[in-house]
C-alpha atoms as one frame of an Amber mdcrd trajectory, in Angstrom:
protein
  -4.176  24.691   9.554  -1.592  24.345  11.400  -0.452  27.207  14.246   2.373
  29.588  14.262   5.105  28.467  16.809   6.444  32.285  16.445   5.678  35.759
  15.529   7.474  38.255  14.444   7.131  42.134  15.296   8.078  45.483  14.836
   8.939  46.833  18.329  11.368  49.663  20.430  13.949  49.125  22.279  13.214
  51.373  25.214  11.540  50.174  27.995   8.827  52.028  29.313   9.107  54.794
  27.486   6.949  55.263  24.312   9.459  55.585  21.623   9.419  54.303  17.531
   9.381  51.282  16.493  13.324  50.611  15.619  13.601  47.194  15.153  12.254
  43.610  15.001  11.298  40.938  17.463  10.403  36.995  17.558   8.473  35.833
  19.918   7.605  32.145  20.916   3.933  31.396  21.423   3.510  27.829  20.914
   6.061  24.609  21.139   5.623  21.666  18.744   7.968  19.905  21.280   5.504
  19.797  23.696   3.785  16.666  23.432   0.773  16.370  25.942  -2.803  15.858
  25.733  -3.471  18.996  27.648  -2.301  21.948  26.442   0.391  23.806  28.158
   1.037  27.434  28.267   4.303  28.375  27.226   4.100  31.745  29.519   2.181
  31.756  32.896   0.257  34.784  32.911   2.141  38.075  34.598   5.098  36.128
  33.727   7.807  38.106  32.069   9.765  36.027  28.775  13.737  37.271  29.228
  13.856  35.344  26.145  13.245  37.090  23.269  15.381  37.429  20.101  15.416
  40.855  18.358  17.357  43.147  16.393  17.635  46.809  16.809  18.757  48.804
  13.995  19.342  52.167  15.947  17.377  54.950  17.652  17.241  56.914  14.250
  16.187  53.886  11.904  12.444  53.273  11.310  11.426  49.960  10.861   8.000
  49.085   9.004   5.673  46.152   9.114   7.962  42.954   8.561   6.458  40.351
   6.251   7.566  36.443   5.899   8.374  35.118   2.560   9.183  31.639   1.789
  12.324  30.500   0.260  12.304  29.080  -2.926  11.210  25.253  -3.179  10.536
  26.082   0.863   9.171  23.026   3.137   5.453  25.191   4.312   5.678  23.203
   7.136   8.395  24.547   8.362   8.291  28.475   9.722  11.742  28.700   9.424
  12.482  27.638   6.129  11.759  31.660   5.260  12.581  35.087   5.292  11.428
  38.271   7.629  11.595  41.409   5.144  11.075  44.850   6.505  11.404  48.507
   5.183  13.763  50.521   7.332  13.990  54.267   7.396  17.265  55.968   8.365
  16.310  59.131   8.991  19.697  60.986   9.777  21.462  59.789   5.855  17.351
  60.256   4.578  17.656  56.782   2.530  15.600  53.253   3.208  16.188  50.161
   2.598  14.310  46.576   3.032  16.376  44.565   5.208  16.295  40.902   4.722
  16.737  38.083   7.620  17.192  34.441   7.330  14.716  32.572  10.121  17.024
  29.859  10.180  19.217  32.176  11.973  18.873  33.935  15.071  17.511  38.124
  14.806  20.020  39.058  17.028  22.980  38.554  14.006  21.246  40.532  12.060
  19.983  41.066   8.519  21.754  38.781   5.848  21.403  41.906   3.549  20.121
  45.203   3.056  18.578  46.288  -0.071  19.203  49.988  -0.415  16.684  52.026
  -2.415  17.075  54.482  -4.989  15.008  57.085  -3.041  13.836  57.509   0.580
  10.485  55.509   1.466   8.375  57.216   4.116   8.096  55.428   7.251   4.644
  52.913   7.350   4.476  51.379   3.616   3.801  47.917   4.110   2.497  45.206
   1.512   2.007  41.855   0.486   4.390  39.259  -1.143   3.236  37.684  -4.288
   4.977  35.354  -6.655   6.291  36.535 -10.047   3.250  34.728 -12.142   0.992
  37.678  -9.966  -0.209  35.432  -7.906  -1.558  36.207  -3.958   0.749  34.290
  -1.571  -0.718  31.951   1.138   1.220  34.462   3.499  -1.149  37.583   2.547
C-alpha cells in the first residue's frame, strides 16, 4: 500500500474562532521527492505550514465531507490523477450543489463545476463512490 502524499479536508476559514466548515483544504503530509533512508518529517512539530491550498466558498455555504474519485482510465498511482467532490449548502438562496475539483489543479482556482440540485440537501450527507456496474470503489 502505498501512502497518501495529501489529504484533503473540510475546514473554516476563521481563525480561532469556532465557525462551520465552509470550504476545503489540502494538506501535504508526506513527499515522494524525498529520497533518504531515514525518514524525514515534512513539519517539525509546533511548526506552523503557511502553505496550505484551500478554497472557501463563503461564510453562508456549507461544505460536507469531500470524497476522491478517480478519473476515468486514471493512473492509481497517481493521487492526482482524480477528483475532490463535495456537497455544498448555500444557505441564504436554500439550494446545494456537489462541487467538483480537478487535483491536477490547485484548490485555490476553484471548482471546475458545480452540479446544482433539484432540491436543497441538508448539511452532513456524505457517501461513498461506486462504479456504475455497483461495485465498492477501492476509495470507500
Amino acid at each position: 500500500t502505498k501512502k497518501a502524499e495529501n489529504i484533503y479536508v473540510v475546514a473554516s476559514n476563521l481563525i480561532g474562532d469556532s465557525s462551520p466548515p465552509c470550504g476545503y483544504a489540502k494538506l501535504r503530509v508526506e513527499d515522494s521527492q524525498i529520497t533518504t533512508t531515514t525518514t524525514t518529517p515534512l513539519h517539525e512539530e509546533n511548526h506552523k505550514n503557511q502553505n496550505v491550498d484551500a478554497y472557501w466558498f463563503g461564510s453562508r455555504c456549507f461544505a460536507g465531507e469531500p470524497i476522491i474519485v478517480p478519473k476515468t482510465n486514471a493512473d492509481l498511482n497517481d493521487e492526482d490523477d482524480a477528483y475532490l467532490l463535495g456537497m455544498v449548502q448555500d444557505a441564504v438562496k436554500d439550494r446545494t450543489a456537489v462541487a467538483v475539483f480537478d487535483l491536477k489543479r490547485d484548490l485555490k482556482d476553484g471548482p471546475v463545476a458545480m452540479l446544482w440540485l433539484k432540491s436543497a440537501v441538508p448539511h452532513g450527507l456524505h457517501g461513498c463512490f461506486a462504479t456504475e456496474a455497483g461495485g465498492s470503489s477501492v476509495f470507500c
